[in-house]
Amino acid sequence: ADSESVGAAAWQVLLGAVIDSLVEAPLGRDLAARYLALRGTSQEALLDALLDVALAPEPPQDAIVNADAVRAAVREGLRRTGLTLRVQLGSNAERWQWGRLHPLHFEAFGWPARAWPGVADEPSWPYGGDGVTVAAGEYDAASPYAVRVVSAYRLLVDLASPGVALSALVPGATEHASDPLRMEGVERWLAGRPGVLATQRFLVEDGARARLILEPQR
């Protein structure tokens, strides 16, 4: 499900369309939307569960879906997928890339956005992955397909030489909008190229850019 994948874009749109069709009928539009928006709700796991019920050799009498409903949902989902991709990404199918539908935008944690002038103009990046891939890129089904969960911190340690590790933290070590290093490392993180994390004192001092001294108020 990398950001350049056309197949990933088609699958994610189809998945959402099929789930909408299968869940909206028994729950209603509003309740279905609220359920799918719950954090931790996996569309893939939900589809597996619905298919287990619909395609069981002896489905229960009160099953909310059946095989005919699944077939109808897939047919309608394929039609909706083609329409959605054309409307959102244009008529050129080669440009139906998952990352163009699935942008990554970093938001402030614990700070009001209004306190940061220009925060709305910060960049976004095409991003791959989804809620079940190793490189996580979970999105909210209620407002597709903007990324809401990623593996923001990555750490690689050689236990035979733990003094020097590889590390990546995005968007950066600080969230303050005026800090010039706030977005440091995003491009490296996106490319899978972490930086060196030194823990030995002489390595830390050798690579330091500045020294911060904290003194108690007297």
Coordinates of N, CA, C and O in Angstrom, one line a residue, residues 15-153:
L15 N -13.2 -0.8 -0.6 CA -13.5 -1.3 0.7 C -14.5 -0.4 1.4 O -15.5 -0.9 2.0
G16 N -14.3 0.9 1.4 CA -15.2 1.8 2.0 C -16.6 1.8 1.5 O -17.6 1.8 2.2
A17 N -16.7 1.6 0.1 CA -18.0 1.6 -0.5 C -18.8 0.3 -0.1 O -20.0 0.4 0.1
V18 N -18.1 -0.8 -0.1 CA -18.7 -2.1 0.3 C -19.2 -2.0 1.7 O -20.3 -2.4 2.0
I19 N -18.3 -1.6 2.6 CA -18.7 -1.5 4.0 C -19.9 -0.6 4.2 O -20.8 -0.9 4.9
D20 N -19.9 0.6 3.5 CA -21.0 1.5 3.6 C -22.3 0.8 3.2 O -23.3 0.9 3.9
S21 N -22.3 0.1 2.1 CA -23.5 -0.6 1.7 C -24.0 -1.7 2.6 O -25.2 -1.8 2.9
L22 N -23.0 -2.4 3.2 CA -23.4 -3.5 4.1 C -23.9 -3.1 5.4 O -24.7 -3.7 6.1
V23 N -23.3 -2.0 6.0 CA -23.5 -1.6 7.3 C -24.7 -0.6 7.4 O -25.4 -0.5 8.4
E24 N -24.8 0.2 6.3 CA -25.8 1.3 6.4 C -27.2 0.7 6.4 O -28.1 1.3 7.0
A25 N -27.5 -0.4 5.7 CA -28.8 -1.0 5.6 C -29.4 -1.4 7.0 O -30.5 -0.9 7.3
P26 N -28.6 -2.1 7.8 CA -29.2 -2.5 9.1 C -29.1 -1.4 10.2 O -29.9 -1.4 11.1
L27 N -28.1 -0.5 10.1 CA -27.9 0.5 11.1 C -28.4 1.8 10.8 O -28.7 2.6 11.7
G28 N -28.6 2.2 9.6 CA -29.0 3.5 9.2 C -27.8 4.4 9.0 O -26.7 4.1 9.5
R29 N -27.9 5.4 8.2 CA -26.8 6.2 7.8 C -26.0 6.9 9.0 O -24.8 6.8 9.1
D30 N -26.8 7.5 9.9 CA -26.1 8.2 11.0 C -25.4 7.3 11.9 O -24.2 7.5 12.3
L31 N -26.0 6.2 12.3 CA -25.4 5.3 13.3 C -24.2 4.6 12.6 O -23.2 4.3 13.3
A32 N -24.4 4.2 11.4 CA -23.3 3.6 10.7 C -22.0 4.5 10.6 O -20.9 4.0 10.8
A33 N -22.3 5.8 10.3 CA -21.2 6.7 10.2 C -20.5 6.9 11.6 O -19.3 6.9 11.7
R34 N -21.3 6.9 12.7 CA -20.7 7.1 14.0 C -19.9 5.8 14.4 O -18.8 5.9 15.0
Y35 N -20.4 4.7 14.0 CA -19.7 3.4 14.3 C -18.4 3.3 13.6 O -17.3 3.0 14.2
L36 N -18.4 3.6 12.3 CA -17.2 3.5 11.5 C -16.1 4.6 11.9 O -14.9 4.4 11.7
A37 N -16.6 5.7 12.5 CA -15.7 6.7 13.0 C -15.0 6.4 14.3 O -14.0 7.1 14.7
L38 N -15.4 5.4 15.0 CA -14.8 5.0 16.3 C -13.3 4.6 16.1 O -13.0 3.9 15.2
R39 N -12.5 5.2 16.9 CA -11.1 4.9 16.9 C -10.9 3.4 17.2 O -11.5 2.9 18.2
G40 N -10.1 2.7 16.4 CA -9.9 1.3 16.7 C -10.8 0.4 15.8 O -10.6 -0.8 15.8
T41 N -11.8 1.0 15.1 CA -12.7 0.2 14.2 C -11.9 0.0 12.9 O -11.5 0.9 12.3
S42 N -11.7 -1.3 12.6 CA -11.0 -1.7 11.4 C -11.9 -2.1 10.3 O -12.7 -3.0 10.5
Q43 N -11.9 -1.4 9.2 CA -12.7 -1.8 8.1 C -12.4 -3.2 7.6 O -13.4 -3.9 7.2
E44 N -11.1 -3.5 7.6 CA -10.8 -4.9 7.1 C -11.3 -5.9 8.0 O -11.9 -6.9 7.5
A45 N -11.2 -5.8 9.3 CA -11.7 -6.7 10.3 C -13.2 -6.8 10.2 O -13.8 -7.9 10.3
L46 N -13.9 -5.7 10.0 CA -15.3 -5.6 9.9 C -15.8 -6.4 8.7 O -16.8 -7.1 8.7
L47 N -15.1 -6.2 7.6 CA -15.5 -6.9 6.3 C -15.3 -8.4 6.5 O -16.2 -9.2 6.1
D48 N -14.2 -8.8 7.1 CA -14.0 -10.2 7.4 C -15.2 -10.8 8.2 O -15.7 -11.9 7.9
A49 N -15.6 -10.1 9.2 CA -16.7 -10.6 10.1 C -18.0 -10.7 9.3 O -18.7 -11.6 9.4
L50 N -18.3 -9.6 8.5 CA -19.5 -9.7 7.7 C -19.5 -10.8 6.7 O -20.5 -11.5 6.5
L51 N -18.3 -11.0 6.1 CA -18.3 -12.1 5.1 C -18.4 -13.5 5.8 O -19.0 -14.4 5.2
D52 N -17.8 -13.6 7.0 CA -18.0 -14.9 7.7 C -19.5 -15.2 7.9 O -19.9 -16.4 7.8
V53 N -20.2 -14.2 8.2 CA -21.7 -14.4 8.5 C -22.4 -14.6 7.2 O -23.2 -15.6 7.0
A54 N -22.1 -13.8 6.1 CA -22.9 -13.9 4.9 C -22.6 -15.2 4.1 O -23.5 -15.7 3.5
L55 N -21.4 -15.7 4.2 CA -21.0 -16.8 3.4 C -20.9 -18.1 4.2 O -20.4 -19.1 3.7
A56 N -21.4 -18.1 5.4 CA -21.4 -19.3 6.2 C -22.3 -20.4 5.6 O -23.3 -20.1 4.9
P57 N -22.0 -21.7 5.7 CA -22.8 -22.8 5.1 C -24.2 -22.7 5.6 O -25.2 -22.9 4.8
E58 N -24.4 -22.4 6.8 CA -25.8 -22.2 7.4 C -25.9 -20.9 8.2 O -25.8 -20.8 9.4
P59 N -26.0 -19.8 7.4 CA -26.1 -18.5 8.1 C -27.3 -18.4 9.0 O -28.3 -19.0 8.8
P60 N -27.1 -17.7 10.2 CA -28.2 -17.5 11.1 C -29.4 -16.8 10.5 O -29.2 -16.0 9.6
Q61 N -30.6 -17.1 11.0 CA -31.8 -16.5 10.4 C -31.8 -14.9 10.6 O -32.3 -14.2 9.8
D62 N -31.2 -14.5 11.7 CA -31.2 -13.0 12.0 C -29.9 -12.3 11.5 O -29.6 -11.2 12.0
A63 N -29.2 -12.9 10.6 CA -28.0 -12.3 10.1 C -28.3 -11.0 9.4 O -29.3 -10.8 8.7
I64 N -27.4 -10.0 9.7 CA -27.7 -8.7 9.1 C -27.3 -8.6 7.6 O -27.6 -7.6 7.0
V65 N -26.5 -9.5 7.1 CA -26.1 -9.6 5.7 C -26.2 -11.0 5.2 O -26.2 -12.0 6.0
N66 N -26.3 -11.1 3.9 CA -26.3 -12.4 3.3 C -25.5 -12.4 2.0 O -25.0 -11.3 1.6
A67 N -25.4 -13.5 1.3 CA -24.5 -13.6 0.2 C -25.0 -12.6 -0.9 O -24.2 -12.0 -1.6
D68 N -26.3 -12.5 -1.1 CA -26.9 -11.7 -2.2 C -26.6 -10.2 -1.9 O -26.2 -9.4 -2.8
A69 N -26.6 -9.8 -0.6 CA -26.3 -8.4 -0.2 C -24.8 -8.1 -0.5 O -24.5 -7.0 -0.9
V70 N -23.9 -9.1 -0.2 CA -22.5 -8.9 -0.5 C -22.3 -8.7 -2.0 O -21.6 -7.8 -2.4
R71 N -22.9 -9.6 -2.8 CA -22.7 -9.4 -4.3 C -23.2 -8.1 -4.8 O -22.5 -7.4 -5.6
A72 N -24.4 -7.7 -4.3 CA -24.9 -6.4 -4.7 C -24.0 -5.2 -4.2 O -23.8 -4.2 -4.9
A73 N -23.4 -5.3 -3.0 CA -22.6 -4.3 -2.5 C -21.3 -4.2 -3.3 O -20.8 -3.1 -3.5
V74 N -20.7 -5.3 -3.7 CA -19.5 -5.3 -4.5 C -19.8 -4.7 -5.9 O -19.0 -3.9 -6.4
R75 N -20.9 -5.1 -6.5 CA -21.2 -4.5 -7.8 C -21.4 -3.0 -7.7 O -20.8 -2.2 -8.5
E76 N -22.1 -2.5 -6.7 CA -22.3 -1.1 -6.6 C -21.0 -0.4 -6.1 O -20.7 0.7 -6.6
G77 N -20.2 -1.1 -5.3 CA -19.0 -0.6 -4.9 C -18.0 -0.3 -6.0 O -17.3 0.7 -6.0
L78 N -17.9 -1.3 -7.0 CA -17.0 -1.1 -8.1 C -17.4 0.1 -8.9 O -16.6 0.9 -9.4
R79 N -18.7 0.3 -9.1 CA -19.2 1.5 -9.8 C -18.8 2.8 -9.1 O -18.3 3.7 -9.7
R80 N -19.1 2.8 -7.8 CA -18.7 4.0 -7.0 C -17.2 4.2 -7.0 O -16.8 5.4 -6.9
T81 N -16.4 3.2 -7.0 CA -15.0 3.3 -6.9 C -14.5 4.1 -8.2 O -13.7 5.0 -8.1
G82 N -14.9 3.6 -9.3 CA -14.5 4.3 -10.6 C -14.9 5.7 -10.6 O -14.2 6.6 -11.0
L83 N -16.2 6.0 -10.1 CA -16.7 7.4 -10.1 C -15.9 8.2 -9.1 O -15.5 9.4 -9.5
T84 N -15.6 7.7 -7.9 CA -14.9 8.5 -6.9 C -13.5 8.8 -7.4 O -13.0 10.0 -7.2
L85 N -12.8 7.9 -8.0 CA -11.4 8.1 -8.4 C -11.4 9.1 -9.5 O -10.5 10.0 -9.6
R86 N -12.4 9.1 -10.4 CA -12.4 10.0 -11.5 C -12.7 11.4 -11.0 O -12.1 12.4 -11.4
V87 N -13.6 11.5 -10.1 CA -14.0 12.9 -9.5 C -12.8 13.5 -8.7 O -12.5 14.7 -8.9
Q88 N -12.2 12.6 -7.9 CA -11.2 13.2 -7.0 C -9.8 13.3 -7.6 O -9.0 14.2 -7.2
L89 N -9.5 12.4 -8.5 CA -8.1 12.3 -9.0 C -8.0 12.5 -10.5 O -6.9 12.5 -11.1
G90 N -9.1 12.7 -11.2 CA -9.1 13.0 -12.7 C -9.3 11.7 -13.5 O -9.4 10.6 -13.0
S91 N -9.3 11.9 -14.8 CA -9.7 10.8 -15.7 C -8.5 9.9 -16.1 O -8.7 8.8 -16.6
N92 N -7.3 10.4 -15.8 CA -6.1 9.6 -16.1 C -5.8 8.5 -15.0 O -5.4 8.9 -13.9
A93 N -6.1 7.3 -15.3 CA -6.0 6.2 -14.3 C -4.6 6.0 -13.7 O -4.4 5.5 -12.6
E94 N -3.6 6.4 -14.5 CA -2.2 6.3 -14.0 C -1.9 7.2 -12.8 O -1.0 7.0 -12.0
R95 N -2.8 8.2 -12.6 CA -2.6 9.2 -11.5 C -3.5 8.9 -10.4 O -3.6 9.7 -9.4
W96 N -4.1 7.7 -10.4 CA -5.0 7.3 -9.3 C -4.1 6.7 -8.2 O -4.2 5.5 -7.9
Q97 N -3.2 7.5 -7.6 CA -2.2 7.0 -6.7 C -2.8 7.1 -5.2 O -3.4 8.2 -4.9
W98 N -2.5 6.1 -4.4 CA -3.0 6.1 -3.0 C -2.6 7.4 -2.3 O -3.4 8.0 -1.5
G99 N -1.3 7.8 -2.4 CA -0.8 8.9 -1.7 C -1.6 10.2 -2.0 O -1.6 11.1 -1.2
R100 N -2.1 10.3 -3.2 CA -2.8 11.6 -3.6 C -4.2 11.6 -2.9 O -4.7 12.7 -2.7
L101 N -4.7 10.5 -2.5 CA -6.0 10.4 -1.8 C -5.7 10.5 -0.3 O -6.6 10.8 0.5
H102 N -4.5 10.2 0.1 CA -4.2 9.8 1.5 C -3.1 10.8 2.1 O -1.9 10.3 2.3
P103 N -3.4 12.0 2.3 CA -2.3 13.0 2.7 C -2.0 12.9 4.2 O -2.9 12.6 5.0
L104 N -0.8 13.2 4.5 CA -0.3 13.2 5.9 C -0.1 14.7 6.2 O 0.7 15.4 5.6
H105 N -0.7 15.1 7.3 CA -0.6 16.5 7.8 C -0.4 16.4 9.3 O -1.2 15.8 10.0
F106 N 0.7 17.0 9.8 CA 0.9 17.0 11.2 C 0.1 18.1 12.0 O 0.1 19.2 11.5
E107 N -0.5 17.7 13.0 CA -1.3 18.7 13.8 C -0.7 18.9 15.2 O 0.0 18.0 15.7
A108 N -1.0 20.0 15.8 CA -0.4 20.3 17.1 C -1.0 19.4 18.1 O -2.2 19.0 18.1
F109 N -0.2 19.0 19.1 CA -0.6 18.2 20.2 C -0.6 19.0 21.5 O 0.5 19.3 22.0
G110 N -1.7 19.3 22.0 CA -1.8 20.1 23.2 C -1.7 21.6 23.1 O -1.6 22.3 24.1
W111 N -1.7 22.0 21.8 CA -1.6 23.5 21.6 C -2.8 23.9 20.7 O -3.1 23.2 19.8
P112 N -3.5 25.0 21.0 CA -4.5 25.4 20.1 C -4.0 25.9 18.8 O -3.0 26.7 18.8
A113 N -4.6 25.5 17.7 CA -4.1 25.9 16.4 C -4.1 27.4 16.2 O -3.2 28.0 15.6
R114 N -5.1 28.1 16.9 CA -5.2 29.5 16.7 C -4.0 30.3 17.3 O -3.8 31.4 17.0
A115 N -3.3 29.6 18.2 CA -2.1 30.2 18.8 C -0.9 30.2 17.9 O 0.1 30.8 18.2
W116 N -1.0 29.5 16.8 CA 0.1 29.4 15.9 C -0.2 30.1 14.5 O -0.9 29.5 13.7
P117 N 0.2 31.3 14.3 CA -0.1 31.9 13.0 C 0.5 31.1 11.9 O 1.6 30.7 11.9
G118 N -0.4 31.0 10.9 CA 0.1 30.3 9.7 C 0.1 28.8 9.8 O 0.5 28.1 8.8
V119 N -0.4 28.2 10.9 CA -0.4 26.7 11.0 C -1.2 26.1 10.0 O -0.9 24.9 9.5
A120 N -2.3 26.7 9.5 CA -3.1 26.1 8.5 C -2.4 25.9 7.2 O -2.8 25.2 6.3
D121 N -1.3 26.7 7.0 CA -0.6 26.7 5.7 C 0.5 25.6 5.7 O 1.3 25.6 4.7
E122 N 0.7 24.9 6.8 CA 1.8 23.9 6.8 C 1.6 22.8 5.8 O 0.4 22.5 5.4
P123 N 2.6 22.2 5.3 CA 2.5 21.3 4.2 C 1.9 20.0 4.6 O 1.8 19.6 5.8
S124 N 1.5 19.2 3.6 CA 1.1 17.8 3.7 C 1.9 17.0 2.7 O 2.4 17.6 1.7
W125 N 2.0 15.7 2.9 CA 2.7 14.8 2.1 C 1.9 13.7 1.7 O 1.1 13.1 2.5
P126 N 2.0 13.2 0.4 CA 1.3 12.0 0.0 C 1.9 10.8 0.9 O 3.1 10.7 1.0
Y127 N 1.0 10.0 1.4 CA 1.5 8.9 2.3 C 0.8 7.6 1.9 O -0.3 7.5 1.4
G128 N 1.5 6.5 2.2 CA 1.0 5.2 2.0 C 0.6 4.5 3.2 O 0.4 5.2 4.3
G129 N 0.4 3.2 3.2 CA -0.1 2.5 4.3 C -1.5 2.6 4.6 O -2.3 3.4 4.1
D130 N -2.0 1.8 5.6 CA -3.3 1.9 6.1 C -3.4 1.4 7.5 O -2.3 1.3 8.2
G131 N -4.5 1.0 8.0 CA -4.6 0.6 9.4 C -4.1 -0.7 9.8 O -4.0 -1.1 10.9
V132 N -3.7 -1.5 8.7 CA -3.2 -2.9 9.0 C -1.8 -3.1 8.4 O -1.3 -4.3 8.5
T133 N -1.2 -2.1 7.9 CA 0.2 -2.3 7.4 C 1.2 -2.0 8.4 O 1.0 -1.3 9.4
V134 N 2.5 -2.5 8.2 CA 3.5 -2.3 9.2 C 3.8 -0.8 9.3 O 4.0 -0.2 10.4
A135 N 4.0 -0.2 8.1 CA 4.1 1.3 8.1 C 2.7 1.9 8.2 O 2.0 2.1 7.2
A136 N 2.2 2.1 9.5 CA 0.8 2.4 9.7 C 0.5 3.7 9.0 O 1.2 4.7 9.0
G137 N -0.7 3.8 8.5 CA -1.3 5.0 7.9 C -2.8 5.0 8.0 O -3.5 5.2 7.1
E138 N -3.3 4.7 9.3 CA -4.7 4.6 9.5 C -5.4 5.9 9.2 O -4.9 7.0 9.5
Y139 N -6.6 5.8 8.7 CA -7.4 7.0 8.4 C -8.8 6.9 9.0 O -9.2 5.8 9.3
D140 N -9.5 8.0 9.1 CA -10.8 8.0 9.6 C -11.8 7.7 8.5 O -11.9 8.5 7.5
A141 N -12.6 6.6 8.6 CA -13.5 6.2 7.6 C -14.6 7.3 7.4 O -15.2 7.4 6.3
A142 N -14.9 8.1 8.4 CA -15.9 9.1 8.3 C -15.5 10.3 7.5 O -16.3 11.0 7.0
S143 N -14.2 10.5 7.4 CA -13.7 11.6 6.6 C -12.5 11.2 5.8 O -11.3 11.6 6.1
P144 N -12.7 10.3 4.9 CA -11.6 9.7 4.1 C -10.9 10.8 3.3 O -11.6 11.7 2.8
Y145 N -9.6 10.6 3.1 CA -8.8 9.5 3.5 C -7.6 10.0 4.2 O -6.5 9.5 4.2
A146 N -7.7 11.2 4.9 CA -6.6 11.8 5.6 C -6.1 11.0 6.7 O -6.8 10.4 7.5
V147 N -4.7 10.9 6.8 CA -4.1 10.1 7.8 C -4.3 10.6 9.2 O -4.3 11.8 9.4
R148 N -4.6 9.7 10.1 CA -4.8 10.1 11.5 C -3.9 9.4 12.5 O -3.7 9.8 13.6
V149 N -3.3 8.3 12.1 CA -2.3 7.5 12.9 C -1.2 7.0 12.1 O -1.3 6.4 11.0
V150 N 0.1 7.3 12.5 CA 1.3 6.8 11.9 C 2.2 6.3 13.0 O 2.1 6.6 14.2
S151 N 3.3 5.6 12.6 CA 4.3 5.2 13.5 C 5.3 6.4 13.5 O 6.3 6.4 12.8
A152 N 5.0 7.4 14.4 CA 5.8 8.6 14.3 C 7.2 8.5 14.9 O 8.1 9.2 14.5
Y153 N 7.4 7.5 15.8 CA 8.7 7.3 16.4 C 9.3 5.9 16.0 O 8.6 4.9 16.2

